[in-house]
PDB file of C-alpha atoms in Angstrom:
ATOM      1  CA  UNK A   7       0.350  -0.540  -0.035  1.00  0.00           C
ATOM      2  CA  UNK A   8       3.062   2.447   0.853  1.00  0.00           C
ATOM      3  CA  UNK A   9       4.498   1.809  -3.035  1.00  0.00           C
ATOM      4  CA  UNK A  10       0.655   2.189  -3.197  1.00  0.00           C
ATOM      5  CA  UNK A  11       0.969   5.036  -1.963  1.00  0.00           C
ATOM      6  CA  UNK A  12       4.173   6.283  -3.714  1.00  0.00           C
ATOM      7  CA  UNK A  13       2.737   5.999  -6.738  1.00  0.00           C
ATOM      8  CA  UNK A  14      -0.646   8.873  -5.309  1.00  0.00           C
ATOM      9  CA  UNK A  15       1.079  11.274  -5.431  1.00  0.00           C
ATOM     10  CA  UNK A  16       3.235  11.242  -8.239  1.00  0.00           C
ATOM     11  CA  UNK A  17       0.083  11.788 -10.067  1.00  0.00           C
ATOM     12  CA  UNK A  18       0.053  14.941  -9.570  1.00  0.00           C
ATOM     13  CA  UNK A  19       2.939  15.935 -11.432  1.00  0.00           C
ATOM     14  CA  UNK A  20       2.132  14.740 -15.115  1.00  0.00           C
ATOM     15  CA  UNK A  21      -0.982  17.729 -15.065  1.00  0.00           C
ATOM     16  CA  UNK A  22       1.864  20.041 -14.156  1.00  0.00           C
ATOM     17  CA  UNK A  23       3.162  19.040 -17.833  1.00  0.00           C
ATOM     18  CA  UNK A  24       0.520  19.815 -19.525  1.00  0.00           C
ATOM     19  CA  UNK A  25       0.963  23.135 -17.401  1.00  0.00           C
ATOM     20  CA  UNK A  26       3.611  23.731 -20.012  1.00  0.00           C
ATOM     21  CA  UNK A  27       2.551  22.635 -22.103  1.00  0.00           C
ATOM     22  CA  UNK A  28       0.664  25.972 -23.007  1.00  0.00           C
ATOM     23  CA  UNK A  29       3.952  28.369 -23.272  1.00  0.00           C
ATOM     24  CA  UNK A  30       5.317  25.945 -26.366  1.00  0.00           C
ATOM     25  CA  UNK A  31       1.868  28.705 -28.035  1.00  0.00           C
ATOM     26  CA  UNK A  32       4.250  30.934 -27.356  1.00  0.00           C
ATOM     27  CA  UNK A  33       6.578  30.716 -30.298  1.00  0.00           C
ATOM     28  CA  UNK A  34       3.219  31.808 -32.147  1.00  0.00           C
ATOM     29  CA  UNK A  35       3.400  34.253 -30.816  1.00  0.00           C
ATOM     30  CA  UNK A  36       7.419  35.391 -32.003  1.00  0.00           C
ATOM     31  CA  UNK A  37       5.238  35.288 -35.898  1.00  0.00           C
ATOM     32  CA  UNK A  38       4.484  38.946 -35.511  1.00  0.00           C
ATOM     33  CA  UNK A  39       8.328  39.401 -35.985  1.00  0.00           C
ATOM     34  CA  UNK A  40       7.854  37.897 -39.633  1.00  0.00           C
ATOM     35  CA  UNK A  41       5.458  40.038 -40.804  1.00  0.00           C
ATOM     36  CA  UNK A  42       7.503  42.860 -39.230  1.00  0.00           C
ATOM     37  CA  UNK A  43      10.172  41.987 -41.591  1.00  0.00           C
ATOM     38  CA  UNK A  44       8.679  41.478 -45.131  1.00  0.00           C
ATOM     39  CA  UNK A  45       6.794  45.131 -43.760  1.00  0.00           C
ATOM     40  CA  UNK A  46      10.366  46.488 -43.839  1.00  0.00           C
ATOM     41  CA  UNK A  47      11.073  45.079 -47.241  1.00  0.00           C
ATOM     42  CA  UNK A  48       9.457  47.424 -49.282  1.00  0.00           C
ATOM     43  CA  UNK A  49      10.665  50.460 -48.009  1.00  0.00           C
ATOM     44  CA  UNK A  50      13.913  48.412 -50.108  1.00  0.00           C
ATOM     45  CA  UNK A  51      12.175  47.918 -52.552  1.00  0.00           C
ATOM     46  CA  UNK A  52      11.524  51.837 -52.832  1.00  0.00           C
ATOM     47  CA  UNK A  53      15.301  52.686 -54.038  1.00  0.00           C
ATOM     48  CA  UNK A  54      14.642  50.480 -57.077  1.00  0.00           C
ATOM     49  CA  UNK A  55      12.021  53.255 -57.783  1.00  0.00           C
ATOM     50  CA  UNK A  56      14.187  56.332 -58.010  1.00  0.00           C
ATOM     51  CA  UNK A  57      15.938  54.463 -61.672  1.00  0.00           C
ATOM     52  CA  UNK A  58      11.545  54.763 -62.166  1.00  0.00           C
ATOM     53  CA  UNK A  59      11.747  58.697 -62.304  1.00  0.00           C
ATOM     54  CA  UNK A  60      14.963  57.773 -64.757  1.00  0.00           C
ATOM     55  CA  UNK A  61      12.551  55.661 -66.564  1.00  0.00           C
ATOM     56  CA  UNK A  62       9.236  58.540 -65.869  1.00  0.00           C
ATOM     57  CA  UNK A  63      10.489  61.863 -68.374  1.00  0.00           C
ATOM     58  CA  UNK A  64      10.734  60.211 -71.445  1.00  0.00           C
ATOM     59  CA  UNK A  65       6.929  58.845 -71.149  1.00  0.00           C
ATOM     60  CA  UNK A  66       6.364  62.643 -70.037  1.00  0.00           C
ATOM     61  CA  UNK A  67       8.893  63.809 -72.591  1.00  0.00           C
ATOM     62  CA  UNK A  68       6.718  62.521 -75.720  1.00  0.00           C
ATOM     63  CA  UNK A  69       2.915  62.609 -74.161  1.00  0.00           C
ATOM     64  CA  UNK A  70       4.246  67.146 -73.375  1.00  0.00           C
ATOM     65  CA  UNK A  71       4.796  67.682 -76.591  1.00  0.00           C
ATOM     66  CA  UNK A  72       1.775  66.382 -77.321  1.00  0.00           C
ATOM     67  CA  UNK A  73      -0.062  67.336 -75.805  1.00  0.00           C
ATOM     68  CA  UNK A  74       1.440  71.130 -76.220  1.00  0.00           C
ATOM     69  CA  UNK A  75       1.638  70.262 -79.681  1.00  0.00           C
ATOM     70  CA  UNK A  76      -2.415  69.206 -80.039  1.00  0.00           C
ATOM     71  CA  UNK A  77      -3.558  71.846 -77.147  1.00  0.00           C
ATOM     72  CA  UNK A  78      -1.989  74.496 -79.604  1.00  0.00           C
ATOM     73  CA  UNK A  79      -2.474  73.251 -83.194  1.00  0.00           C
ATOM     74  CA  UNK A  80      -5.606  73.936 -83.496  1.00  0.00           C
ATOM     75  CA  UNK A  81      -4.824  77.388 -81.849  1.00  0.00           C
ATOM     76  CA  UNK A  82      -2.026  78.105 -83.838  1.00  0.00           C
ATOM     77  CA  UNK A  83      -3.458  77.266 -86.994  1.00  0.00           C
ATOM     78  CA  UNK A  84      -6.051  79.718 -87.808  1.00  0.00           C
ATOM     79  CA  UNK A  85      -3.598  81.766 -85.961  1.00  0.00           C
ATOM     80  CA  UNK A  86      -0.985  81.051 -88.822  1.00  0.00           C
ATOM     81  CA  UNK A  87      -3.423  81.902 -91.129  1.00  0.00           C
ATOM     82  CA  UNK A  88      -4.655  84.501 -89.789  1.00  0.00           C
ATOM     83  CA  UNK A  89      -0.278  86.455 -89.808  1.00  0.00           C
ATOM     84  CA  UNK A  90       0.298  84.648 -92.990  1.00  0.00           C
ATOM     85  CA  UNK A  91       1.418  87.216 -95.319  1.00  0.00           C
ATOM     86  CA  UNK A  92      -1.386  88.237 -97.982  1.00  0.00           C
ATOM     87  CA  UNK A  93      -0.848  86.264-101.597  1.00  0.00           C
ATOM     88  CA  UNK A  94      -0.661  88.835-104.608  1.00  0.00           C
ATOM     89  CA  UNK A  95      -3.178  86.748-105.521  1.00  0.00           C
ATOM     90  CA  UNK A  96      -5.196  87.824-102.834  1.00  0.00           C
ATOM     91  CA  UNK A  97      -4.632  91.347-103.176  1.00  0.00           C
ATOM     92  CA  UNK A  98      -5.695  90.970-106.648  1.00  0.00           C
ATOM     93  CA  UNK A  99      -8.964  89.703-106.232  1.00  0.00           C
ATOM     94  CA  UNK A 100     -10.233  92.539-104.190  1.00  0.00           C
ATOM     95  CA  UNK A 101      -9.326  94.950-105.861  1.00  0.00           C
ATOM     96  CA  UNK A 102     -10.745  92.741-109.290  1.00  0.00           C
ATOM     97  CA  UNK A 103     -13.461  95.654-110.388  1.00  0.00           C
ATOM     98  CA  UNK A 104     -12.896  99.435-110.488  1.00  0.00           C
ATOM     99  CA  UNK A 105     -15.783 101.399-109.303  1.00  0.00           C
ATOM    100  CA  UNK A 106     -14.179 105.082-110.350  1.00  0.00           C
ATOM    101  CA  UNK A 107     -13.288 107.454-107.178  1.00  0.00           C
ATOM    102  CA  UNK A 108     -12.065 110.412-110.419  1.00  0.00           C
ATOM    103  CA  UNK A 109     -14.456 112.742-111.990  1.00  0.00           C
ATOM    104  CA  UNK A 110     -11.459 111.697-114.744  1.00  0.00           C
ATOM    105  CA  UNK A 111      -8.272 109.415-116.314  1.00  0.00           C
ATOM    106  CA  UNK A 112      -4.725 109.964-115.428  1.00  0.00           C
ATOM    107  CA  UNK A 113      -2.385 109.242-118.200  1.00  0.00           C
ATOM    108  CA  UNK A 114       1.243 106.714-118.161  1.00  0.00           C
ATOM    109  CA  UNK A 115       3.475 109.524-119.590  1.00  0.00           C
ATOM    110  CA  UNK A 116       3.338 112.725-120.869  1.00  0.00           C
ATOM    111  CA  UNK A 117       1.416 112.943-124.201  1.00  0.00           C
ATOM    112  CA  UNK A 118      -0.399 110.089-123.360  1.00  0.00           C
ATOM    113  CA  UNK A 119      -3.745 108.803-124.019  1.00  0.00           C
ATOM    114  CA  UNK A 120      -5.664 109.152-120.122  1.00  0.00           C
ATOM    115  CA  UNK A 121      -6.781 105.539-119.882  1.00  0.00           C
ATOM    116  CA  UNK A 122      -6.650 104.971-115.750  1.00  0.00           C
ATOM    117  CA  UNK A 123      -8.975 105.787-113.133  1.00  0.00           C
ATOM    118  CA  UNK A 124      -8.083 105.698-110.008  1.00  0.00           C
ATOM    119  CA  UNK A 125     -10.754 103.894-108.354  1.00  0.00           C
ATOM    120  CA  UNK A 126     -12.736 103.185-104.623  1.00  0.00           C
ATOM    121  CA  UNK A 127     -13.964  99.871-102.855  1.00  0.00           C
ATOM    122  CA  UNK A 128     -14.216  99.752 -99.168  1.00  0.00           C
ATOM    123  CA  UNK A 129     -10.566 101.051 -96.916  1.00  0.00           C
ATOM    124  CA  UNK A 130      -8.528 101.817 -99.583  1.00  0.00           C
ATOM    125  CA  UNK A 131      -8.488 103.663-103.001  1.00  0.00           C
ATOM    126  CA  UNK A 132      -6.353 101.713-106.316  1.00  0.00           C
ATOM    127  CA  UNK A 133      -5.045 101.831-109.259  1.00  0.00           C
ATOM    128  CA  UNK A 134      -3.739 100.484-112.443  1.00  0.00           C
ATOM    129  CA  UNK A 135       0.149 101.920-114.005  1.00  0.00           C
ATOM    130  CA  UNK A 136       2.812 101.306-115.325  1.00  0.00           C
ATOM    131  CA  UNK A 137       6.049 102.130-112.999  1.00  0.00           C
ATOM    132  CA  UNK A 138       8.409 105.613-113.617  1.00  0.00           C
ATOM    133  CA  UNK A 139      11.369 105.863-110.951  1.00  0.00           C
ATOM    134  CA  UNK A 140      11.406 108.565-109.571  1.00  0.00           C
ATOM    135  CA  UNK A 141      14.888 109.876-108.187  1.00  0.00           C
ATOM    136  CA  UNK A 142      14.154 112.863-106.278  1.00  0.00           C
ATOM    137  CA  UNK A 143      14.678 113.770-102.875  1.00  0.00           C
ATOM    138  CA  UNK A 144      18.436 113.402-101.235  1.00  0.00           C
ATOM    139  CA  UNK A 145      20.620 112.740-103.045  1.00  0.00           C
ATOM    140  CA  UNK A 146      22.228 109.965-102.777  1.00  0.00           C
ATOM    141  CA  UNK A 147      25.050 107.541-105.640  1.00  0.00           C
ATOM    142  CA  UNK A 148      22.515 106.585-107.785  1.00  0.00           C
ATOM    143  CA  UNK A 149      20.239 109.378-107.330  1.00  0.00           C
ATOM    144  CA  UNK A 150      21.197 112.859-108.426  1.00  0.00           C
ATOM    145  CA  UNK A 151      21.498 115.279-111.626  1.00  0.00           C
ATOM    146  CA  UNK A 152      24.072 113.780-113.019  1.00  0.00           C
ATOM    147  CA  UNK A 153      22.189 109.898-113.231  1.00  0.00           C
ATOM    148  CA  UNK A 154      18.945 111.924-113.192  1.00  0.00           C
ATOM    149  CA  UNK A 155      18.040 114.298-115.489  1.00  0.00           C
ATOM    150  CA  UNK A 156      14.727 115.141-113.892  1.00  0.00           C
ATOM    151  CA  UNK A 157      15.885 115.021-110.889  1.00  0.00           C
ATOM    152  CA  UNK A 158      15.045 116.799-107.620  1.00  0.00           C
ATOM    153  CA  UNK A 159      16.126 117.489-104.612  1.00  0.00           C
ATOM    154  CA  UNK A 160      13.015 117.893-102.491  1.00  0.00           C
ATOM    155  CA  UNK A 161      10.329 115.347-102.293  1.00  0.00           C
ATOM    156  CA  UNK A 162       6.323 116.745-100.367  1.00  0.00           C
ATOM    157  CA  UNK A 163       7.519 114.859 -97.125  1.00  0.00           C
ATOM    158  CA  UNK A 164      10.090 115.544 -95.587  1.00  0.00           C
ATOM    159  CA  UNK A 165      11.006 112.679 -92.912  1.00  0.00           C
ATOM    160  CA  UNK A 166      11.364 113.971 -88.825  1.00  0.00           C
ATOM    161  CA  UNK A 167      14.032 115.881 -89.121  1.00  0.00           C
ATOM    162  CA  UNK A 168      12.660 118.158 -91.559  1.00  0.00           C
ATOM    163  CA  UNK A 169      15.477 116.583 -94.491  1.00  0.00           C
ATOM    164  CA  UNK A 170      13.561 115.385 -98.326  1.00  0.00           C
ATOM    165  CA  UNK A 171      13.121 111.544 -98.562  1.00  0.00           C
ATOM    166  CA  UNK A 172      15.650 109.323-100.491  1.00  0.00           C
ATOM    167  CA  UNK A 173      14.543 107.456-103.506  1.00  0.00           C
ATOM    168  CA  UNK A 174      17.188 105.202-102.563  1.00  0.00           C
ATOM    169  CA  UNK A 175      16.801 103.591 -99.288  1.00  0.00           C
ATOM    170  CA  UNK A 176      12.732 104.987 -98.654  1.00  0.00           C
ATOM    171  CA  UNK A 177      10.709 103.034-100.484  1.00  0.00           C
ATOM    172  CA  UNK A 178       7.651 105.453-101.994  1.00  0.00           C
ATOM    173  CA  UNK A 179       5.111 105.967-103.921  1.00  0.00           C
ATOM    174  CA  UNK A 180       3.851 109.341-105.808  1.00  0.00           C
ATOM    175  CA  UNK A 181       0.347 110.322-106.005  1.00  0.00           C
ATOM    176  CA  UNK A 182      -0.896 112.986-108.492  1.00  0.00           C
ATOM    177  CA  UNK A 183      -0.979 116.710-107.297  1.00  0.00           C
ATOM    178  CA  UNK A 184      -4.157 118.109-106.112  1.00  0.00           C
ATOM    179  CA  UNK A 185      -6.700 118.511-109.723  1.00  0.00           C
ATOM    180  CA  UNK A 186     -10.637 118.421-110.519  1.00  0.00           C
ATOM    181  CA  UNK A 187      -9.752 114.683-112.027  1.00  0.00           C
ATOM    182  CA  UNK A 188      -9.003 113.850-108.327  1.00  0.00           C
ATOM    183  CA  UNK A 189      -8.172 115.250-104.298  1.00  0.00           C
ATOM    184  CA  UNK A 190      -5.971 112.286-102.844  1.00  0.00           C
ATOM    185  CA  UNK A 191      -6.735 114.325 -99.725  1.00  0.00           C
ATOM    186  CA  UNK A 192     -10.820 113.923 -99.140  1.00  0.00           C
ATOM    187  CA  UNK A 193      -9.145 110.090 -99.222  1.00  0.00           C
ATOM    188  CA  UNK A 194      -7.048 110.120 -96.662  1.00  0.00           C
ATOM    189  CA  UNK A 195      -4.940 109.933 -98.345  1.00  0.00           C
ATOM    190  CA  UNK A 196      -1.264 111.584 -97.328  1.00  0.00           C
ATOM    191  CA  UNK A 197       2.581 111.822 -96.777  1.00  0.00           C
ATOM    192  CA  UNK A 198       2.628 108.427 -94.663  1.00  0.00           C
ATOM    193  CA  UNK A 199      -0.231 106.701 -96.037  1.00  0.00           C
ATOM    194  CA  UNK A 200       0.440 103.049 -96.418  1.00  0.00           C
ATOM    195  CA  UNK A 201       0.577 101.825 -99.800  1.00  0.00           C
ATOM    196  CA  UNK A 202       0.688  98.028-101.209  1.00  0.00           C
ATOM    197  CA  UNK A 203       2.278  97.487-104.410  1.00  0.00           C
ATOM    198  CA  UNK A 204       2.173  94.587-106.513  1.00  0.00           C
ATOM    199  CA  UNK A 205       3.622  93.622-109.123  1.00  0.00           C
ATOM    200  CA  UNK A 206       3.615  89.572-110.831  1.00  0.00           C
ATOM    201  CA  UNK A 207       3.419  87.641-107.264  1.00  0.00           C
ATOM    202  CA  UNK A 208       4.655  90.054-106.001  1.00  0.00           C
ATOM    203  CA  UNK A 209       3.666  92.562-102.680  1.00  0.00           C
ATOM    204  CA  UNK A 210       5.695  95.196-101.635  1.00  0.00           C
ATOM    205  CA  UNK A 211       4.757  97.656 -98.348  1.00  0.00           C
ATOM    206  CA  UNK A 212       5.621 101.874 -99.005  1.00  0.00           C
ATOM    207  CA  UNK A 213       4.264 104.760 -98.011  1.00  0.00           C
ATOM    208  CA  UNK A 214       3.046 107.799 -99.935  1.00  0.00           C
ATOM    209  CA  UNK A 215       6.794 110.133 -99.995  1.00  0.00           C
ATOM    210  CA  UNK A 216       5.843 112.094-102.989  1.00  0.00           C
ATOM    211  CA  UNK A 217       3.660 114.593-106.185  1.00  0.00           C
ATOM    212  CA  UNK A 218       3.961 114.333-109.336  1.00  0.00           C
ATOM    213  CA  UNK A 219       2.142 116.207-112.237  1.00  0.00           C
ATOM    214  CA  UNK A 220      -1.193 116.209-111.902  1.00  0.00           C
ATOM    215  CA  UNK A 221      -2.305 114.682-114.733  1.00  0.00           C
ATOM    216  CA  UNK A 222       0.008 111.791-114.569  1.00  0.00           C
ATOM    217  CA  UNK A 223       0.114 108.685-112.342  1.00  0.00           C
ATOM    218  CA  UNK A 224       2.349 105.692-112.336  1.00  0.00           C
ATOM    219  CA  UNK A 225       5.522 106.184-110.313  1.00  0.00           C
ATOM    220  CA  UNK A 226       7.030 104.907-107.555  1.00  0.00           C
ATOM    221  CA  UNK A 227      11.354 105.470-106.028  1.00  0.00           C
ATOM    222  CA  UNK A 228      14.244 104.439-106.765  1.00  0.00           C
ATOM    223  CA  UNK A 229      13.800 101.598-103.501  1.00  0.00           C
ATOM    224  CA  UNK A 230      10.258 100.457-103.868  1.00  0.00           C
ATOM    225  CA  UNK A 231      11.327  99.595-108.123  1.00  0.00           C
ATOM    226  CA  UNK A 232      13.757  97.751-107.135  1.00  0.00           C
ATOM    227  CA  UNK A 233      12.616  95.777-103.757  1.00  0.00           C
ATOM    228  CA  UNK A 234      10.138  94.230-106.465  1.00  0.00           C
ATOM    229  CA  UNK A 235      12.519  93.292-109.573  1.00  0.00           C
ATOM    230  CA  UNK A 236      11.868  95.977-111.615  1.00  0.00           C
ATOM    231  CA  UNK A 237      14.855  98.558-113.028  1.00  0.00           C
ATOM    232  CA  UNK A 238      15.415 101.373-110.847  1.00  0.00           C
ATOM    233  CA  UNK A 239      17.859 103.482-113.505  1.00  0.00           C
ATOM    234  CA  UNK A 240      15.487 106.775-113.641  1.00  0.00           C
ATOM    235  CA  UNK A 241      17.376 106.994-117.221  1.00  0.00           C
ATOM    236  CA  UNK A 242      15.279 103.921-119.017  1.00  0.00           C
ATOM    237  CA  UNK A 243      14.309 101.927-116.345  1.00  0.00           C
ATOM    238  CA  UNK A 244      10.527 100.990-114.322  1.00  0.00           C
ATOM    239  CA  UNK A 245       8.395  98.791-116.017  1.00  0.00           C
ATOM    240  CA  UNK A 246       4.992  99.820-119.006  1.00  0.00           C
ATOM    241  CA  UNK A 247       2.645  98.430-117.479  1.00  0.00           C
ATOM    242  CA  UNK A 248       0.964  95.616-114.868  1.00  0.00           C
ATOM    243  CA  UNK A 249       1.924  97.405-110.950  1.00  0.00           C
ATOM    244  CA  UNK A 250      -1.111  98.043-108.488  1.00  0.00           C
ATOM    245  CA  UNK A 251      -1.107 100.592-106.206  1.00  0.00           C
ATOM    246  CA  UNK A 252      -3.721  99.422-103.522  1.00  0.00           C
ATOM    247  CA  UNK A 253      -3.855 102.829-100.196  1.00  0.00           C
ATOM    248  CA  UNK A 254      -4.680 102.517 -97.460  1.00  0.00           C
ATOM    249  CA  UNK A 255      -7.050 105.117 -96.435  1.00  0.00           C
ATOM    250  CA  UNK A 256      -7.058 107.262 -93.562  1.00  0.00           C
ATOM    251  CA  UNK A 257      -3.956 104.880 -92.380  1.00  0.00           C
ATOM    252  CA  UNK A 258       0.259 106.393 -91.408  1.00  0.00           C
ATOM    253  CA  UNK A 259       3.316 105.156 -90.541  1.00  0.00           C
ATOM    254  CA  UNK A 260       5.371 108.390 -87.954  1.00  0.00           C
ATOM    255  CA  UNK A 261       7.895 109.113 -89.045  1.00  0.00           C
ATOM    256  CA  UNK A 262       7.706 108.294 -92.419  1.00  0.00           C
ATOM    257  CA  UNK A 263      11.050 106.899 -93.349  1.00  0.00           C
ATOM    258  CA  UNK A 264      10.235 104.157 -90.914  1.00  0.00           C
ATOM    259  CA  UNK A 265      10.340 101.272 -93.416  1.00  0.00           C
ATOM    260  CA  UNK A 266      10.056  98.725 -90.306  1.00  0.00           C
ATOM    261  CA  UNK A 267       6.908 100.320 -89.309  1.00  0.00           C
ATOM    262  CA  UNK A 268       5.749 100.077 -92.728  1.00  0.00           C
ATOM    263  CA  UNK A 269       5.769  96.530 -93.587  1.00  0.00           C
ATOM    264  CA  UNK A 270       4.759  95.430 -90.045  1.00  0.00           C
ATOM    265  CA  UNK A 271       1.289  98.079 -90.287  1.00  0.00           C
ATOM    266  CA  UNK A 272       1.074  96.831 -94.443  1.00  0.00           C
ATOM    267  CA  UNK A 273       0.603  93.328 -94.070  1.00  0.00           C
ATOM    268  CA  UNK A 274      -1.682  93.951 -91.120  1.00  0.00           C
ATOM    269  CA  UNK A 275      -4.381  96.698 -93.153  1.00  0.00           C
ATOM    270  CA  UNK A 276      -3.655  94.802 -95.740  1.00  0.00           C
ATOM    271  CA  UNK A 277      -4.622  91.205 -94.271  1.00  0.00           C
ATOM    272  CA  UNK A 278      -7.915  93.426 -92.613  1.00  0.00           C
ATOM    273  CA  UNK A 279      -8.364  93.992 -96.277  1.00  0.00           C
ATOM    274  CA  UNK A 280      -8.573  90.871 -98.026  1.00  0.00           C
ATOM    275  CA  UNK A 281     -10.733  89.079 -94.731  1.00  0.00           C
ATOM    276  CA  UNK A 282     -13.055  92.433 -95.175  1.00  0.00           C
ATOM    277  CA  UNK A 283     -13.877  91.340 -98.705  1.00  0.00           C
ATOM    278  CA  UNK A 284     -17.188  91.203 -99.038  1.00  0.00           C
TER     279      UNK A 284
END
């Protein structure tokens, strides 16, 4: 019995072993640290994101031009059409028909028949004639009393410094002196008025810079003729026909000798003139 009694107390320790068994699940609790390790690994992956920007710029670069090329395209194209230089054909189409504003006609040259009327249309007056070379104004190597038998050292309109215009330097057009046939002042034409001069497929811009005989029309400066590819020699140059002069009413360039300003304003007025057709 004593042996049995001794065995009986030894039985209780058995439950103490299962009591230690519960701690065994604690190791799984340590599993969260491994979970945290993977969470830390993404930052380690983040560095590879650094090369990604180097990939993105190429992607962004094409997309940016595409976007900028697409969005402005609709705005740029119409703008380009509006800003595009007016062609000779555009202007000639606008002055195809003539409604005379002069009371009679002008001669192209002394002794010739009077065949040229001054015509009017909305915003401009025009005539179609020849081009004689007016070398008047400040003398130079190509325009002086030795090169031009009819040379005059003055022009009807002067520069901002009071000196006559230079036919060699300033593209200008001559209008007939006021008469019963036509008075250019009554149509907003004066010194510095902007003129589009058309010859063949060329358009050049000039100013009204001088007045000529009251019965003759079709004359321009050495510089105007040269810019159009017409022989500017005052003795035998010029052309006998095919020149159209379009003077924009109530326009003016100041100072009159500023040719860049004449070109800028001429292009603007020519575009408006063509666009306002009809």
